[in-house]
Short mmCIF file of C-alpha atoms in Angstrom, two decimals:
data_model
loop_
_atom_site.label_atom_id
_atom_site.label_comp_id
_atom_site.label_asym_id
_atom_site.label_seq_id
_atom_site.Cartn_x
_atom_site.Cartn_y
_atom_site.Cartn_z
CA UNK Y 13 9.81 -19.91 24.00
CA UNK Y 14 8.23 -17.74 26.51
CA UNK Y 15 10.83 -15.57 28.89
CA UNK Y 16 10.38 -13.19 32.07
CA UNK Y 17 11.83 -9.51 32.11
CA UNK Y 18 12.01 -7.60 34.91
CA UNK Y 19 10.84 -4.53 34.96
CA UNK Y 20 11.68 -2.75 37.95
CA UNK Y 21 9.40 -4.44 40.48
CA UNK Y 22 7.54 -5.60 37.90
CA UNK Y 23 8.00 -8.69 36.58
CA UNK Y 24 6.49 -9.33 32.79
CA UNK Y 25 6.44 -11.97 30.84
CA UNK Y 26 6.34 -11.75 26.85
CA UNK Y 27 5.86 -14.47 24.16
CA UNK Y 28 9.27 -14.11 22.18
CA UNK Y 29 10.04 -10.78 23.82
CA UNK Y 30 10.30 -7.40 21.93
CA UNK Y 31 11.08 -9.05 18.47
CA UNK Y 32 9.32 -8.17 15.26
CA UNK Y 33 7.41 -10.67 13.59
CA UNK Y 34 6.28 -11.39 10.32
CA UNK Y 35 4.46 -14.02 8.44
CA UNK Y 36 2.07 -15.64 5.82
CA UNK Y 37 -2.02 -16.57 6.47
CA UNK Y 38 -2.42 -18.70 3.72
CA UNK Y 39 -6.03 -20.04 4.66
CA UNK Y 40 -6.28 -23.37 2.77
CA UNK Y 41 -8.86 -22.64 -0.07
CA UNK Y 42 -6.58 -24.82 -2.91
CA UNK Y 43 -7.26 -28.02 -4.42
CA UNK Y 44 -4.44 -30.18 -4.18
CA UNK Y 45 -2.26 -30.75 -1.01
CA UNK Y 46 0.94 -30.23 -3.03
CA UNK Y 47 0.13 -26.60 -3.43
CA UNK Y 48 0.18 -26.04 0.22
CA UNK Y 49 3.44 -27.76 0.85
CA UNK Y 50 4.97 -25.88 -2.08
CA UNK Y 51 3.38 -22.60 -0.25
CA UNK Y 52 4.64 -23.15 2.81
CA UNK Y 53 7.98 -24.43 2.00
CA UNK Y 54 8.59 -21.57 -0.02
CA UNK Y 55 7.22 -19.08 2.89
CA UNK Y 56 9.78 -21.07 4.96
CA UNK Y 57 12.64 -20.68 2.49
CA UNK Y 58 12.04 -16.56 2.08
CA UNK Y 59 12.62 -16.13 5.78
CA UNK Y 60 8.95 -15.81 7.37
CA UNK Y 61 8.95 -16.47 11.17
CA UNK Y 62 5.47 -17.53 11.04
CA UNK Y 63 2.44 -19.15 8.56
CA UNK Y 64 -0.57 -20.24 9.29
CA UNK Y 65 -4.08 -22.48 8.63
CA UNK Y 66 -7.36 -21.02 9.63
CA UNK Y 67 -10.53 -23.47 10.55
CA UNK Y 68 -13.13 -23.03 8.12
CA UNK Y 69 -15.22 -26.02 6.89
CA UNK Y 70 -17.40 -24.35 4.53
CA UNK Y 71 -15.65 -20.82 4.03
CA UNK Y 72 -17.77 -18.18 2.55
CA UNK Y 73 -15.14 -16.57 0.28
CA UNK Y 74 -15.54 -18.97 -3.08
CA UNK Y 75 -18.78 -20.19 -2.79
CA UNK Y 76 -21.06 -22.59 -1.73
CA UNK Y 77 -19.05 -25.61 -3.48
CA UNK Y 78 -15.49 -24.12 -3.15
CA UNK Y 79 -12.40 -25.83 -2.24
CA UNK Y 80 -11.15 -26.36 1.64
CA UNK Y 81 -9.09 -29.05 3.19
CA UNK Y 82 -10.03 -29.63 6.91
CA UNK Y 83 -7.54 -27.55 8.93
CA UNK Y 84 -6.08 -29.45 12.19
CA UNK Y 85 -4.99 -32.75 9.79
CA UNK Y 86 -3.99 -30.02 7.42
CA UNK Y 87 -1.96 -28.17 9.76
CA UNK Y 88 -0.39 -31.25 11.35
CA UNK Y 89 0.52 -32.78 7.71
CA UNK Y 90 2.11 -29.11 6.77
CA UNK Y 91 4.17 -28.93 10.10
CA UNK Y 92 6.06 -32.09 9.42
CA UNK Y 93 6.99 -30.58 6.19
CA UNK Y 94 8.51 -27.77 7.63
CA UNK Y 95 11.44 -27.45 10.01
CA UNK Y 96 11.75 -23.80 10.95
CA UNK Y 97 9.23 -21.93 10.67
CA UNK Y 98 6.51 -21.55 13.39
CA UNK Y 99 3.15 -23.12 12.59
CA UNK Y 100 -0.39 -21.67 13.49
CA UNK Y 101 -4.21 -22.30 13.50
CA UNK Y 102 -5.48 -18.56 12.73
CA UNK Y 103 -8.40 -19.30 14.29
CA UNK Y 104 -9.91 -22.39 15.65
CA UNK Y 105 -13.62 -21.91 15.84
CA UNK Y 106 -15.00 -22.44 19.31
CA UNK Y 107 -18.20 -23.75 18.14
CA UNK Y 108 -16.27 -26.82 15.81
CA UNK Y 109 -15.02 -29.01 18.19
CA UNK Y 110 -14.85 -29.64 22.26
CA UNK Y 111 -12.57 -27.81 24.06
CA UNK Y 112 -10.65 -31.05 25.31
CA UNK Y 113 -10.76 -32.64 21.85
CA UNK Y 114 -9.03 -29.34 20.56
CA UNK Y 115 -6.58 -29.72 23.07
CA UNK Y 116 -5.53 -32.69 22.47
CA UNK Y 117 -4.99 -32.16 18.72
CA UNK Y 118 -3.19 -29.10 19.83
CA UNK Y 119 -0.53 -30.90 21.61
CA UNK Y 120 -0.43 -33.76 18.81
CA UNK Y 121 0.48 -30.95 16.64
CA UNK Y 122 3.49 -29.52 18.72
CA UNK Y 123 4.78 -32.67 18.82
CA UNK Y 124 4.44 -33.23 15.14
CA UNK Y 125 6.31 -29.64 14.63
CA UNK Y 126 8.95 -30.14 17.22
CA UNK Y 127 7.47 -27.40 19.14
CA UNK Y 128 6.32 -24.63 16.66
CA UNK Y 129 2.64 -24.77 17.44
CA UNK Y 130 0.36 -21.38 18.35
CA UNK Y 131 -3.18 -22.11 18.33
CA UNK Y 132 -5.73 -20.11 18.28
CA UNK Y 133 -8.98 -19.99 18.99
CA UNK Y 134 -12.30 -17.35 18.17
CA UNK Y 135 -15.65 -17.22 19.02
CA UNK Y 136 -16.64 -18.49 15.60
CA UNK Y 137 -17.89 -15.92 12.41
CA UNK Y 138 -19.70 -16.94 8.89
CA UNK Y 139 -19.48 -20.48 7.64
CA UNK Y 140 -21.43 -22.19 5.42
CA UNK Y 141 -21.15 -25.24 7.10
CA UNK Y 142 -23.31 -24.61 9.58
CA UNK Y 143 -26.22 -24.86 7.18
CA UNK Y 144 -24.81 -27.33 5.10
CA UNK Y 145 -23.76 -29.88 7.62
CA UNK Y 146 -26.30 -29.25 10.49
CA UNK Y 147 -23.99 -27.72 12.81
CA UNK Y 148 -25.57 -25.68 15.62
CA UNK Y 149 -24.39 -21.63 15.59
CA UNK Y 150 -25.66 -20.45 19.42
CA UNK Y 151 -26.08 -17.06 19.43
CA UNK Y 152 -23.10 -14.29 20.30
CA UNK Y 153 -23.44 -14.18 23.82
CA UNK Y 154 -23.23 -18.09 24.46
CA UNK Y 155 -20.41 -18.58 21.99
CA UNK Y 156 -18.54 -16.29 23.84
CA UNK Y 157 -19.22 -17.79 26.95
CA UNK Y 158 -18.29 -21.31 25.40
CA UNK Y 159 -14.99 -19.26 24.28
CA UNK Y 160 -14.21 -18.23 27.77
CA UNK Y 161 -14.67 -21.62 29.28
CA UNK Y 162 -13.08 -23.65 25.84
CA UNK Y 163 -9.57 -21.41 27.28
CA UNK Y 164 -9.64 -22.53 30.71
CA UNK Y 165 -10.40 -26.13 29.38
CA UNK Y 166 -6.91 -25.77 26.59
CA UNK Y 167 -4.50 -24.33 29.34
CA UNK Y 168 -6.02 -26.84 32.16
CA UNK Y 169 -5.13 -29.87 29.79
CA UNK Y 170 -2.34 -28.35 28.48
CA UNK Y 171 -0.47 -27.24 32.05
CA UNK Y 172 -1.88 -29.11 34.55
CA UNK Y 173 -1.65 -33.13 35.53
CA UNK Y 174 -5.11 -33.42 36.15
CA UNK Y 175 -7.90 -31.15 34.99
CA UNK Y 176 -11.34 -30.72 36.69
CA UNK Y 177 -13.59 -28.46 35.25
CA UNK Y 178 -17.22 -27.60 35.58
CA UNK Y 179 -18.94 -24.60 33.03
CA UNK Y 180 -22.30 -24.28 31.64
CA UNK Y 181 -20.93 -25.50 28.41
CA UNK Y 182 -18.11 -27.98 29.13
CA UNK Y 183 -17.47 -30.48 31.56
CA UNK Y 184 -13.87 -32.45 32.69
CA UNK Y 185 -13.79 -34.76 35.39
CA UNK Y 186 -9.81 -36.01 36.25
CA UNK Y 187 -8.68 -35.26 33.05
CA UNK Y 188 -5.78 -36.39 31.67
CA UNK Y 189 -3.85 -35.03 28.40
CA UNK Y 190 -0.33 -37.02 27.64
CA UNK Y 191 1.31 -36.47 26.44
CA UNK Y 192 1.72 -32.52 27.63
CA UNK Y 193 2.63 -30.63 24.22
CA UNK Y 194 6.40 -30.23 23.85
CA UNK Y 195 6.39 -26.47 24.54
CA UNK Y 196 6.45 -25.92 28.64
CA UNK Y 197 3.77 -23.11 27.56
CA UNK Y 198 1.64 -23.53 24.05
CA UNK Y 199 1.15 -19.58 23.28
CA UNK Y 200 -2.51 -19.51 23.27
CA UNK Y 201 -3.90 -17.08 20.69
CA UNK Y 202 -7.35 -15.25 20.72
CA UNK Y 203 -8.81 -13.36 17.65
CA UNK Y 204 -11.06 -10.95 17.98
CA UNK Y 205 -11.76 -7.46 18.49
CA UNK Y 206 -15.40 -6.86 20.81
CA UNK Y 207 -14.32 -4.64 23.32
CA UNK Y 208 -16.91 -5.30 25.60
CA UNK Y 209 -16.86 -8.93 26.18
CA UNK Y 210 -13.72 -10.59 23.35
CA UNK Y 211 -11.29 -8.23 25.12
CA UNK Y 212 -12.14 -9.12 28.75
CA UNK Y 213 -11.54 -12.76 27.25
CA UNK Y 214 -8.34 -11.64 25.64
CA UNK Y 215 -7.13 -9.73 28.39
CA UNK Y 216 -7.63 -12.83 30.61
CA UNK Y 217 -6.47 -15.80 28.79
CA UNK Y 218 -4.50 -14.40 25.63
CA UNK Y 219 -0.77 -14.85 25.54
CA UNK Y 220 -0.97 -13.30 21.44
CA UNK Y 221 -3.99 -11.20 20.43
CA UNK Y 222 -4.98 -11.27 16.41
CA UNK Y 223 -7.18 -8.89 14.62
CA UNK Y 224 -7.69 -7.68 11.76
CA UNK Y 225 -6.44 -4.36 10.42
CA UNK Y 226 -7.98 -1.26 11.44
CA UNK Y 227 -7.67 2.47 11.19
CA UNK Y 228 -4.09 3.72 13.87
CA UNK Y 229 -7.21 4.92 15.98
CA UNK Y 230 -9.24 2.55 16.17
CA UNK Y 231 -6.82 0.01 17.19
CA UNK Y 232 -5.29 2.67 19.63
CA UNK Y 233 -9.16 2.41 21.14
CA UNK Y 234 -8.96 -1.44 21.57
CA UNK Y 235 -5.59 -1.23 23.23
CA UNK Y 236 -6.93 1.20 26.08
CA UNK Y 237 -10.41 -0.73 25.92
CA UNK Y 238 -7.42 -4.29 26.68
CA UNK Y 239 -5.64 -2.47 29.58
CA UNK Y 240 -8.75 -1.75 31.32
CA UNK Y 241 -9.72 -5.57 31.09
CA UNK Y 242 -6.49 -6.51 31.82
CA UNK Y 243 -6.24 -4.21 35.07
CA UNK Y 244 -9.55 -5.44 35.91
CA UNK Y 245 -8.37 -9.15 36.05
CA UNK Y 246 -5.17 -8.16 37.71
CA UNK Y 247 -2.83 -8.72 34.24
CA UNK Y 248 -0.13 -6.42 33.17
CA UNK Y 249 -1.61 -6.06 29.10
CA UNK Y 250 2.21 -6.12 28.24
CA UNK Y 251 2.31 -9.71 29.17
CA UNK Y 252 -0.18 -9.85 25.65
CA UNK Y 253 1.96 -9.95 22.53
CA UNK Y 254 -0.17 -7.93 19.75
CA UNK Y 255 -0.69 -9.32 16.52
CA UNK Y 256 -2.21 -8.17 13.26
CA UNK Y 257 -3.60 -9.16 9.82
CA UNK Y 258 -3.76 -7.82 6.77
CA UNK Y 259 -3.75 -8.26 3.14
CA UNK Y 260 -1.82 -5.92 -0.01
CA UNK Y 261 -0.55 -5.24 -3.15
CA UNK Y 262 2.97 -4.25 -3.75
CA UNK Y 263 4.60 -3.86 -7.24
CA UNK Y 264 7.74 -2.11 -8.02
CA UNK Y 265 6.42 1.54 -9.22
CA UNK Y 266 2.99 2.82 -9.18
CA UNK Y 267 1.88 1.75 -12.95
CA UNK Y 268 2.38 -2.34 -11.90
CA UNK Y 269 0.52 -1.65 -8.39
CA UNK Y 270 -2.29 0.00 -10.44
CA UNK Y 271 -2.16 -2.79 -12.98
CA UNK Y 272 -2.06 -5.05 -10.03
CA UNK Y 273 -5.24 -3.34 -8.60
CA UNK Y 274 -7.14 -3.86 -11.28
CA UNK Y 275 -6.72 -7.24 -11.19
CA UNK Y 276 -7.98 -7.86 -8.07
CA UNK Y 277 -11.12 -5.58 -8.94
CA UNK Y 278 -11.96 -8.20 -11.45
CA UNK Y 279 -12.06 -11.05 -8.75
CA UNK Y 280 -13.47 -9.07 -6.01
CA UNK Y 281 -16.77 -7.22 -6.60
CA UNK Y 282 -16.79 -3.52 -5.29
CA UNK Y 283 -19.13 -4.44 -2.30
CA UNK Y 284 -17.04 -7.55 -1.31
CA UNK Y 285 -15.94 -6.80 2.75
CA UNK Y 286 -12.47 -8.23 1.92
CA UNK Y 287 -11.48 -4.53 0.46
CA UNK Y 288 -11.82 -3.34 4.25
CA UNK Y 289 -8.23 -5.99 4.57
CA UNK Y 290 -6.01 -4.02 2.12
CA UNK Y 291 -3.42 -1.88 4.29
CA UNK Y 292 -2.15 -1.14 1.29
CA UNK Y 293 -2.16 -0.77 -2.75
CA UNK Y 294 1.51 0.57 -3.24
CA UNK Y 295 5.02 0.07 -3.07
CA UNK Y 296 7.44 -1.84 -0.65
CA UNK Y 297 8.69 1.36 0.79
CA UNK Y 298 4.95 3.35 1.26
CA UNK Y 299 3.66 -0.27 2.73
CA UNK Y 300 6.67 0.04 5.05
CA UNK Y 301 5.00 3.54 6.15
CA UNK Y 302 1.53 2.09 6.93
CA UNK Y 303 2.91 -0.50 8.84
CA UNK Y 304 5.22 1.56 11.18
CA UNK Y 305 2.32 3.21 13.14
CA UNK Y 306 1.09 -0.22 14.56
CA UNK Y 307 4.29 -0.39 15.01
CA UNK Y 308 4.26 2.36 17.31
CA UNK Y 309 1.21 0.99 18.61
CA UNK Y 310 2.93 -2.34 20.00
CA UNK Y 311 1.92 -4.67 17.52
CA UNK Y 312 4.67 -7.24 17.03
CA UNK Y 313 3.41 -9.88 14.72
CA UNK Y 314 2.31 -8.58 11.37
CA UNK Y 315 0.41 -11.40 8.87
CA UNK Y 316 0.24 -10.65 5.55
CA UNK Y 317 -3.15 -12.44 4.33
CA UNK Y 318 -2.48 -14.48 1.02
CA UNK Y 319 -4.91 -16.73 -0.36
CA UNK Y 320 -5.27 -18.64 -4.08
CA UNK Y 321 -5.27 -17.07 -6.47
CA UNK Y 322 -1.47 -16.46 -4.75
CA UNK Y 323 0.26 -13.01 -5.26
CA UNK Y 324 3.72 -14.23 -5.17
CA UNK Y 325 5.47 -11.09 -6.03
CA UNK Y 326 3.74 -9.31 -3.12
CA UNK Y 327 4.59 -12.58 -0.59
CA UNK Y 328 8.56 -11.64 -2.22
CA UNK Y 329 8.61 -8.24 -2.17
CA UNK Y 330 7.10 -8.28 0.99
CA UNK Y 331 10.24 -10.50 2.75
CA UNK Y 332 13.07 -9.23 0.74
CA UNK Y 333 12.03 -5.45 1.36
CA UNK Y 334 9.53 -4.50 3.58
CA UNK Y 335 10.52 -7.10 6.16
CA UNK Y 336 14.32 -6.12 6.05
CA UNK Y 337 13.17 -2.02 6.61
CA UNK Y 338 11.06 -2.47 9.30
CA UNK Y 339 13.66 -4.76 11.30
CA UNK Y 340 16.49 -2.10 10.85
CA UNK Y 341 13.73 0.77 11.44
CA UNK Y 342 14.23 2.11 8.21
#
């Protein structure tokens, strides 16, 4: 739940406060459902606060024929099957679906969780199915345009009784959406990192912002790049909880992380732009010292990327001691 703090005469409000984060994208590249509801029970079980789908139909990463299960009735089926642990789309694509029918499997989905839905939503990347099912891919400019409307649409239908709406993209005319989702505010999550026009649309509509890992620096340039939006629109950018994602390999002492390297050279190629993910290749305790300067930075949510083939003693090591250090501030 969502809560105010006041701030001297500022008044702030913060999705879940000041409190650290941590959780599992587990995509949903597997080939049987049971997998993902062992997954994410498990995830549940070790203590995560937070897992998540993301909304590919054709993902690039395993091919052109490669396994992915669709990821709203995914999500939705996985939710029920969970009782704690809060339950995410990491990210919806803008371009998949309409705003209002998005919304309304949104708020289906808090419902079926009992209130543990974030959604998010993107201005859409690679995917195969755009070529293989026919499915039109407008160019950057418009699909960021269709982004910025498809967020007034989502809170409008979410918050409001009745919705009108009238963009270049997306029309509403007395909308209804009942029932409202059970959270009095669904957090609304934007990926992305374009500081020219993503941030504006971040820094406007975004209760969490996602991205992927980048060099201390370079984040430290998006955050100014997101207060200057967000004084722009008249936001306090502390009102936007900052969230990050990343992949790694921990082992126990550096000969099983450089064993564990290795394997992962033999599945990705040395070109492959997932490399640019790994924080880290290295211990519990020197992937505890990457992670504090985002720390620093204000990030709060921190997502440790795991897809199949699953690295289960990094998902482990990762809860039982980098999780527990960066809590204390060890």
């Amino acid at each position: 739940m969502m809560f105010s703090e006041t701030l001297g005469s500022t008044r702030r409000m913060r999705v879940y406060g000041e409190s650290i984060r941590f959780g599992i994208h587990s995509g949903q590249q597997y080939t049987s459902f049971p997998e993902m509801v062992d997954l994410w029970q498990r995830v549940e079980e070790l203590g995560y606060d937070w897992i998540s789908c993301f909304d590919h139909f054709r993902p690039p990463i395993g091919g052109p024929g490669g396994p992915c299960f669709e990821g709203t009735t995914l999500l939705s089926a996985l939710a029920a099957r969970t009782s704690r642990i809060r339950c995410a789309m990491l990210v919806s694509a803008v371009t998949w679906r309409h705003p209002a029918v998005a919304a309304a499997a949104a708020a289906t989905i808090d419902h079926v969780s009992g209130g543990r839905l974030e959604f998010g939503i993107g201005a859409a990347g690679d995917d195969l199915g755009y070529e293989q099912y026919g499915i039109p891919f407008p160019p950057a400019g418009q699909r960021l345009d269709m982004l910025d409307e498809a967020c007034r649409v989502l809170r409008g239908l979410w918050d409001e009784e009745v919705t009108d709406f009238t963009g270049k993209h997306f029309r509403l005319s007395a909308a209804h959406l009942e029932p409202k989702p059970l959270q009095q505010r669904l957090p609304l999550v934007i990926g992305g990192e374009g500081v020219k026009r993503m941030l504006r649309i971040v820094a406007e509509h975004a209760d969490i912002w996602n991205t992927l890992v980048a060099e201390p620096e370079t984040y430290r340039r998006r955050l100014g790049a997101l207060a200057d939006h967000a004084a722009a629109v008249g936001r306090d950018p502390g009102e936007i909880r900052q969230s990050m994602t990343f992949r790694a390999v921990l082992g126990e002492d550096r000969q099983q992380v450089e064993e564990r390297r290795r394997a992962v050279a033999r599945i990705l190629p040395p070109d492959s732009p997932l490399w640019s993910e790994y924080l880290v290749f290295g211990t519990p305790e020197e992937c505890v010292e990457r992670l504090k300067p985002y720390l620093e930075l204000g990030v709060r949510d921190f997502l440790l990327g795991s897809r199949p083939p699953l690295d289960w003693r990094t998902i482990e090591l990762f809860a039982t001691e980098v999780i527990p250090a960066l809590r204390t501030g060890s």
